[in-house]
Short mmCIF file of C-alpha atoms in Angstrom, two decimals:
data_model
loop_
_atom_site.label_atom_id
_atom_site.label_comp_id
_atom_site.label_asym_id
_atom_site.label_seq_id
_atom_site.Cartn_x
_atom_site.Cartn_y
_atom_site.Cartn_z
CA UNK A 298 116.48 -106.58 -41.87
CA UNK A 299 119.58 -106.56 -39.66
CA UNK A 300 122.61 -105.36 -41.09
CA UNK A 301 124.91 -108.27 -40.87
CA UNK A 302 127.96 -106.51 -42.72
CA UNK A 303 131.29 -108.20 -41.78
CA UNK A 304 134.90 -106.45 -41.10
CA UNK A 305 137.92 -108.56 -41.81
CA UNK A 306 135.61 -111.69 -41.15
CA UNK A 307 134.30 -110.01 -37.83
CA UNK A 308 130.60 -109.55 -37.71
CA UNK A 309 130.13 -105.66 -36.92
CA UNK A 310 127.90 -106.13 -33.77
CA UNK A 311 130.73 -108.54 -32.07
CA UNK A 312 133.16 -105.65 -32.31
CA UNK A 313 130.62 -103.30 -31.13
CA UNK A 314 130.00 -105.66 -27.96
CA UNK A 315 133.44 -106.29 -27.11
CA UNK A 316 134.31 -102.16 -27.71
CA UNK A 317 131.22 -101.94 -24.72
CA UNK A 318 132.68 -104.36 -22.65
CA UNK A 319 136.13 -103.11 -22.34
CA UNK A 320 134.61 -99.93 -21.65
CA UNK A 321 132.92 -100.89 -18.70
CA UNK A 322 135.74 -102.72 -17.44
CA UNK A 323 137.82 -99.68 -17.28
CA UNK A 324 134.84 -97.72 -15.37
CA UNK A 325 134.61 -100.40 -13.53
CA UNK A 326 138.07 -100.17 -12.17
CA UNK A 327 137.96 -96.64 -11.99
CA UNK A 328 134.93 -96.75 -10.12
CA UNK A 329 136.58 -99.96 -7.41
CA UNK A 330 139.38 -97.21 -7.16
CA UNK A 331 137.20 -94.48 -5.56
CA UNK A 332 137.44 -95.07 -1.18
CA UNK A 333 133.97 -93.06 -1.13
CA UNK A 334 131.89 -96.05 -3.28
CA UNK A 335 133.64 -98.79 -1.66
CA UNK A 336 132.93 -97.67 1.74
CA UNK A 337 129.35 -97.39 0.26
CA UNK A 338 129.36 -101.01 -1.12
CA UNK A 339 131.17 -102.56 1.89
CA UNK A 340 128.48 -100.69 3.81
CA UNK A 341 125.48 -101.93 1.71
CA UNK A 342 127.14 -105.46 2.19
CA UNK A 343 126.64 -105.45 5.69
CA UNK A 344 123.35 -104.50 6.02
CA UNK A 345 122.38 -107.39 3.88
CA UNK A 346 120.40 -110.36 6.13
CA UNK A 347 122.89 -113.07 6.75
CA UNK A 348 122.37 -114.48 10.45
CA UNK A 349 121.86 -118.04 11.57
CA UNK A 350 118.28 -115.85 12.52
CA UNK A 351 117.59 -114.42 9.47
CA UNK A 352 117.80 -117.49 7.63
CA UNK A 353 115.30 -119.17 10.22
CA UNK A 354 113.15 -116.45 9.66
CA UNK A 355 112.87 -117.12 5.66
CA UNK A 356 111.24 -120.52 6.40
CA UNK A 357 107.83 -121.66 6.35
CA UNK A 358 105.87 -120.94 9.62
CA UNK A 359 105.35 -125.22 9.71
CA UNK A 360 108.98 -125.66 9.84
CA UNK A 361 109.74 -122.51 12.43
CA UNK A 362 107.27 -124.00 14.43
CA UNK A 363 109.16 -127.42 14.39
CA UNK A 364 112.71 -125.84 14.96
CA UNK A 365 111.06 -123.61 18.22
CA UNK A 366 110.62 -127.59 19.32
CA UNK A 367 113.92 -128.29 19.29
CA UNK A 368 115.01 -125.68 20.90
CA UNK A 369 112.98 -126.76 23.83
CA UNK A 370 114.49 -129.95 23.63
CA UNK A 371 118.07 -128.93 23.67
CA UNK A 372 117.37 -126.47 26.77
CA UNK A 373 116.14 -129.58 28.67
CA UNK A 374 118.91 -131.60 27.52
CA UNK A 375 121.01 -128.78 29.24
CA UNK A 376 119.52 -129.08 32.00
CA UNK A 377 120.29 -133.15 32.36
CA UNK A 378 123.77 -132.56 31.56
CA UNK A 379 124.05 -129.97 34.12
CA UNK A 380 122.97 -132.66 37.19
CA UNK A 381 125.40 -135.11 35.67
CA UNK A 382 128.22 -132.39 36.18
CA UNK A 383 126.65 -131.86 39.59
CA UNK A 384 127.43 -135.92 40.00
CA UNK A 385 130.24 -135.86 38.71
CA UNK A 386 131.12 -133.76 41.53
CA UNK A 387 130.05 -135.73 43.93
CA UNK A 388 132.21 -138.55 42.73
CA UNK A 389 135.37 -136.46 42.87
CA UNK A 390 134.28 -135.41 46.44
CA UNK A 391 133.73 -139.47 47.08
CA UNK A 392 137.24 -140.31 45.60
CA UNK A 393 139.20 -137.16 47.10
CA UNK A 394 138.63 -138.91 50.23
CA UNK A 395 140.11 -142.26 49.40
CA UNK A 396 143.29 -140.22 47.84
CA UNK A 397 143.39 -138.32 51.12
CA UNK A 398 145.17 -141.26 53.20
CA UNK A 399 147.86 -141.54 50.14
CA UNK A 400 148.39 -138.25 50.19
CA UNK A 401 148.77 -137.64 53.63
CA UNK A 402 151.19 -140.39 53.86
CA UNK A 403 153.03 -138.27 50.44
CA UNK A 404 152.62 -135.65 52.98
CA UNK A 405 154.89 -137.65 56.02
CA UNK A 406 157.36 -139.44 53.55
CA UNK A 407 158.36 -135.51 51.83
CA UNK A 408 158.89 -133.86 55.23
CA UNK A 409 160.63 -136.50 56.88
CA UNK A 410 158.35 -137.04 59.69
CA UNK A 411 157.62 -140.49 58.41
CA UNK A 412 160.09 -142.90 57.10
CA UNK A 413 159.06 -145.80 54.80
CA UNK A 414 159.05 -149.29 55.70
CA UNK A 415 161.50 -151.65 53.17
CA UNK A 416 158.14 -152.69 51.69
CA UNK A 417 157.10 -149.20 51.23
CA UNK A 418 160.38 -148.04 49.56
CA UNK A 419 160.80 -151.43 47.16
CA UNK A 420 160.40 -150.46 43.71
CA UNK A 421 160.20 -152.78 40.55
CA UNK A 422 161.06 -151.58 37.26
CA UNK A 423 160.33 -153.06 33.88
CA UNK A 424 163.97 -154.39 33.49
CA UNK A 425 164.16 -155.75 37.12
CA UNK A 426 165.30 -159.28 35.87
CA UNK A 427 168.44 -157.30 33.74
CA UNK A 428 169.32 -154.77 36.74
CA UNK A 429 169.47 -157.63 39.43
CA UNK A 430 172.25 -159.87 37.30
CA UNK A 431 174.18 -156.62 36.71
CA UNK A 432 173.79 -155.83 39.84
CA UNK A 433 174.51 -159.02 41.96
CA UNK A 434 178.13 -159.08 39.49
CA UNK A 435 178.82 -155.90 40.22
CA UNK A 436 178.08 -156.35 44.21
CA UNK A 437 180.70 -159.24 44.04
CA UNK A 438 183.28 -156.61 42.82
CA UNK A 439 182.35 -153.85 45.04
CA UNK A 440 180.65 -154.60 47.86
CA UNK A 441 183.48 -153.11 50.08
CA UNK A 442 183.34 -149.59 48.60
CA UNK A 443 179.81 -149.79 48.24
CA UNK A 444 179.55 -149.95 52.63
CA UNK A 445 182.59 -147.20 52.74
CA UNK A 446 180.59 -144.77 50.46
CA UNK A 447 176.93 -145.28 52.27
CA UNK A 448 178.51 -144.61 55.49
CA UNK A 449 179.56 -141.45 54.39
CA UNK A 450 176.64 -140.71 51.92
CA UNK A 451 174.82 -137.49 53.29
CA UNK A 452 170.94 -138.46 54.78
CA UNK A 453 168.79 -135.33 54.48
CA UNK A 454 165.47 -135.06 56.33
CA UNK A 455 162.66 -136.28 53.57
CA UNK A 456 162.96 -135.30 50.45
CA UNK A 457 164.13 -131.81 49.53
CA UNK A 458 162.62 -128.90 47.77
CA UNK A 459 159.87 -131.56 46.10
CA UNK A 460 157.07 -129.23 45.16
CA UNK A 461 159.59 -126.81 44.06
CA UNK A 462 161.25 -129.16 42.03
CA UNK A 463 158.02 -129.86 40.24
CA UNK A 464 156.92 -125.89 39.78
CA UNK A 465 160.04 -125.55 38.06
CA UNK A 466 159.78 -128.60 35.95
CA UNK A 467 156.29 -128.14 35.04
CA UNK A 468 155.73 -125.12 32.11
CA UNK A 469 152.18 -123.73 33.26
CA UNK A 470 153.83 -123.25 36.92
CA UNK A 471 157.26 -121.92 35.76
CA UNK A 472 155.93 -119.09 33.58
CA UNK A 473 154.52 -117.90 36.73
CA UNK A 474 157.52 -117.85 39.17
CA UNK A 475 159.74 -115.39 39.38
CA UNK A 476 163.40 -115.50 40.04
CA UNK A 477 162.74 -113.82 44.06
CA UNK A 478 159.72 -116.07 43.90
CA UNK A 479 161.98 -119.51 44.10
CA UNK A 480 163.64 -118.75 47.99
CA UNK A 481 160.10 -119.13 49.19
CA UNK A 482 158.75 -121.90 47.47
CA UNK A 483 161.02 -124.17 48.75
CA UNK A 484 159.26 -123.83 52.24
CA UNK A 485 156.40 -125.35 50.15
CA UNK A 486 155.80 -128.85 51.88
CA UNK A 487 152.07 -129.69 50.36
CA UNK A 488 149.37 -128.80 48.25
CA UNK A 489 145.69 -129.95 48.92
CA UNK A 490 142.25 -129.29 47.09
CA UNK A 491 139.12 -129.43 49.50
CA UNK A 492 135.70 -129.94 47.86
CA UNK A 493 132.60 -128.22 49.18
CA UNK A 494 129.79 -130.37 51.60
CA UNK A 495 127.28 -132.39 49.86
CA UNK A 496 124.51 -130.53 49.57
CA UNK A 497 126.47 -126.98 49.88
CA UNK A 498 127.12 -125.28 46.61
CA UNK A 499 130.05 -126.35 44.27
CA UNK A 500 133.30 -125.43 45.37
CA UNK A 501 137.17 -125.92 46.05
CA UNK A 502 139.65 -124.59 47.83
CA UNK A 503 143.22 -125.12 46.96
CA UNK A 504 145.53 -125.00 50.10
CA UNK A 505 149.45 -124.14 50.01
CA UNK A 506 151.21 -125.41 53.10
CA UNK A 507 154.69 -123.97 54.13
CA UNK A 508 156.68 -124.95 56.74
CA UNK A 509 157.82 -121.91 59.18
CA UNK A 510 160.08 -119.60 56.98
CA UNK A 511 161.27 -115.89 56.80
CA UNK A 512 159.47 -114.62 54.28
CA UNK A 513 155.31 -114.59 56.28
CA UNK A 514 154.02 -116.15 59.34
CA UNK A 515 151.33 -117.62 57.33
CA UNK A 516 151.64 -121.58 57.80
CA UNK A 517 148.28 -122.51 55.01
CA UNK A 518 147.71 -120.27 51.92
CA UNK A 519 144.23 -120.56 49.99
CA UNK A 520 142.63 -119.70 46.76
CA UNK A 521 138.92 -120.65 47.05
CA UNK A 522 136.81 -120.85 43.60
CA UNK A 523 132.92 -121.05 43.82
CA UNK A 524 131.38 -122.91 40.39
CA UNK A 525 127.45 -123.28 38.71
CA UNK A 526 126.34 -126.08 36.97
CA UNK A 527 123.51 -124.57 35.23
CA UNK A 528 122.55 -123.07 32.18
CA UNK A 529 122.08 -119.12 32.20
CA UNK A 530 118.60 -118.40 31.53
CA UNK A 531 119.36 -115.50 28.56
CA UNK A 532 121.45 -117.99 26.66
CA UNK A 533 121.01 -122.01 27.39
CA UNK A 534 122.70 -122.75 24.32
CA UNK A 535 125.96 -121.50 25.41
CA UNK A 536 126.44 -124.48 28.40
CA UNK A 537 129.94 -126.34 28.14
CA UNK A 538 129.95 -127.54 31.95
CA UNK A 539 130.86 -126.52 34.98
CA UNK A 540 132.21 -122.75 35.10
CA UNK A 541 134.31 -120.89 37.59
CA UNK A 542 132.07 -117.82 38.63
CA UNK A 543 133.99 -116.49 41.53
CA UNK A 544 137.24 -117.06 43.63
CA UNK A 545 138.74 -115.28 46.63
CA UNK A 546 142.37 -115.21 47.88
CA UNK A 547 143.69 -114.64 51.31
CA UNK A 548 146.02 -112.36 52.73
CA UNK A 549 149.49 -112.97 53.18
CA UNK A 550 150.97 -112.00 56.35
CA UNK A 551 154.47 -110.84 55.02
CA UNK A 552 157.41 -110.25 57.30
CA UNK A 553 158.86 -106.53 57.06
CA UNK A 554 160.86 -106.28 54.05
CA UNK A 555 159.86 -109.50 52.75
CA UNK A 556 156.49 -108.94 49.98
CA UNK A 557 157.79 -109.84 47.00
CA UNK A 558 154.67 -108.80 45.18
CA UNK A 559 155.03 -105.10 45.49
CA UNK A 560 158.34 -103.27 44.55
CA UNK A 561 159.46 -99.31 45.83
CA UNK A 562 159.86 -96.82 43.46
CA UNK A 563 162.32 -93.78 43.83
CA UNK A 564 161.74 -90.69 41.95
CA UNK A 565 163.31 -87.50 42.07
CA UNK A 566 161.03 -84.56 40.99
CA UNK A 567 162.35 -80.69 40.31
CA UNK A 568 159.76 -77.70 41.79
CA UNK A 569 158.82 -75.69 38.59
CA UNK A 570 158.71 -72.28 40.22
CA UNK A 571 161.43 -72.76 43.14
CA UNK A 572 163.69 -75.61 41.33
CA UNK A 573 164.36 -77.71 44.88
CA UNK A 574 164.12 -81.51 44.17
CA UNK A 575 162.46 -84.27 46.29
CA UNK A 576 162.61 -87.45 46.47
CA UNK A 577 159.26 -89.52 46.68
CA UNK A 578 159.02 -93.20 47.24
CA UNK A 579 155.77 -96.02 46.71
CA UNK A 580 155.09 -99.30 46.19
CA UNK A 581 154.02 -100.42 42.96
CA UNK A 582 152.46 -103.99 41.96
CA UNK A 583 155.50 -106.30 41.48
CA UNK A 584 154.80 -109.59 39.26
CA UNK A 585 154.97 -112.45 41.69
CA UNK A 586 153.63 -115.79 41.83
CA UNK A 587 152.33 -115.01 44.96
CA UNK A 588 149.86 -112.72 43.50
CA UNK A 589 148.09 -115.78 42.77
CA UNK A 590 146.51 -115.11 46.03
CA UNK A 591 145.85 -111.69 46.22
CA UNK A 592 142.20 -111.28 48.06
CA UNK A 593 140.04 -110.36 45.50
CA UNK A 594 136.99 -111.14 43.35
CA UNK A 595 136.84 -112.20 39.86
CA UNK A 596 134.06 -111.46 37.42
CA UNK A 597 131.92 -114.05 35.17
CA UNK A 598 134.43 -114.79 32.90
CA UNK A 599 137.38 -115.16 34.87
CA UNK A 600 139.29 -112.21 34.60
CA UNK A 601 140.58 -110.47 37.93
CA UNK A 602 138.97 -107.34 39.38
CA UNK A 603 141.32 -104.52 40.96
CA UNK A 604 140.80 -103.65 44.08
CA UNK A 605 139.71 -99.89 44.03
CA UNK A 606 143.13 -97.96 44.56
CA UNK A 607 145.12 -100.39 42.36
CA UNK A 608 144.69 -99.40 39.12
CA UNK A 609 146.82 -96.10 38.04
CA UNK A 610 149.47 -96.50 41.01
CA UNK A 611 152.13 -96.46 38.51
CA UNK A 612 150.76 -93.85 36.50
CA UNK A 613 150.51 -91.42 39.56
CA UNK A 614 154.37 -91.31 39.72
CA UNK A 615 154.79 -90.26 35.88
CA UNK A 616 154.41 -86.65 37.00
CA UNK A 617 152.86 -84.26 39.96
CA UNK A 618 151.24 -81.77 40.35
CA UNK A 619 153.94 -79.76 41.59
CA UNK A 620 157.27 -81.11 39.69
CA UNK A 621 158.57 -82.49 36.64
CA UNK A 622 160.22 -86.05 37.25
CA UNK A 623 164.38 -85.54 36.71
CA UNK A 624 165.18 -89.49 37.63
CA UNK A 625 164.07 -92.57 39.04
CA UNK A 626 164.90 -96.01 40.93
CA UNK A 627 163.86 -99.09 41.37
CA UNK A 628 164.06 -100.77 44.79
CA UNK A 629 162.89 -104.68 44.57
CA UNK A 630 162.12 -106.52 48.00
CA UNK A 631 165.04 -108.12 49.28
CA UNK A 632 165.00 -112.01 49.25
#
């Protein structure tokens, strides 16, 4: 028979179990403490099965066999939505040339080559009916002044530093320009995007037009981006839409002195064995907007490739072979 003898009310095999149980608490946290087991544990916890994959493969061969069906399905419903993107293109190449009269028109009224008719330049607002009795009051008071201070009211040709206006007004533009950047811009007269032919692969070509300025003899500046509207073969799931898979730049013709997207660098380096100092000078990348256009490839997912050379410019001036570096200066493009 079990002995069931009590201590101050407390059977003896409770206090026994709760004696065992604080006892492995404490090893417990002893053992938690050690780095050694729980790298060991953390390492055993990866290696357990816990993929999307793994969980597939835990299921009957019936319903495996039913989910390799859907995936067929879902690859061919890829493959629609890619031709509606492809469509879709289409349209905007249909409607980009019904915007292109407006724009061009946008184009004449900015410059100044074009003035607008009265009907052209009349503008309704929603408190029209409010504005015209204030107005036709006021006209009765100051009619006279009104003539005196149009006929000396400045008239400048179109309308003034527009696109500039709006890169400096609008964030995703501003955080790219740069203080030496803003001289320039305001040569900036229009800004086009050209589709690609039907029936040629998807593309467009964004085109920066500046009026003749000091800065490059460039009159049209382009960034041209190539896009696929397909699924990739190794993963069909992955298909959002359209994707960017390449662009190319152009070259800007700068005017001596004038590339604001390289700066000089002066650096003085001492001779270790003789001790005479030199003075070397290159050109380093400078940040620019301008870069924007800078001729070269991208990869798959967007980023920019260096061209070969680019990479490590700075670095090269941090020391030589022959000197240590005693001082240095930076020359920025003059704007």
């Amino acid at each position: 028979m079990a002995d069931h003898s009590f201590s101050d009310g407390v059977p003896s095999d409770s206090v026994e179990a709760a004696k065992n149980a604080s006892n492995t608490e404490k090893l417990t946290d002893q053992v938690m403490q050690n780095p050694r087991v729980l790298a060991a544990l953390q390492e055993r916890l990866d290696s357990v099965p816990h993929t999307p994959s793994s969980y597939i493969e835990t299921l009957p061969k019936a319903v495996k066999r039913r989910i390799n069906a859907l995936k067929q399905l879902q690859v061919r419903c890829a493959h629609i939505e890619a031709k509606f993107y492809e469509e879709v293109h289409d349209l905007e190449r249909k409607y980009a040339a019904l915007y292109q009269p407006l724009f061009d028109k946008r184009r004449e009224f900015i410059t100044g080559d074009v003035e607008p008719t009265d009907a052209e330049s009349e503008w309704h607002s929603e408190n029209e009916e409010e504005e015209k009795l204030a107005g036709d009051m006021k006209n009765k008071v100051v009619i006279t002044e009104k003539e005196a201070a149009t006929a000396e009211e400045p008239n400048p040709k179109g309308i003034p530093e527009f696109w500039f206006t709006i890169f400096r007004n609008v964030d995703m533009l501003s955080e790219l320009v740069q203080e030496y950047d803003e001289p320039i811009l305001k040569h900036l007269q229009d800004i086009k995007v050209k589709f690609s032919d039907p029936g040629q692969p998807m593309s467009f070509v964004l085109e920066f037009h500046f009026e003749p300025n000091d800065y490059f003899t460039n009159s049209v500046l382009t960034k041209t981006y190539k896009m696929k509207s397909e699924p990739d073969k190794a993963d069909p799931f992955s298909f959002e839409g359209p994707e960017i898979v390449d662009c190319d730049g152009c070259t800007i013709d700068w005017k001596k002195g004038k590339n604001v997207t390289v700066k000089t660098i002066k650096k003085k380096q001492k001779h270790k064995g003789r001790g005479t100092v030199r003075t070397i000078t290159k050109q380093v990348p400078n940040e620019s907007f301008f870069n924007f256009f800078n001729p070269l490839k991208a990869s798959g997912d967007g980023e920019s490739l260096f061209e070969e050379g680019e990479e490590g410019e700075e670095e090269e001036l941090e020391g030589d072979e022959e000197g240590e570096d005693e001082d240095d200066a930076e020359i920025n493009p003059k704007v």
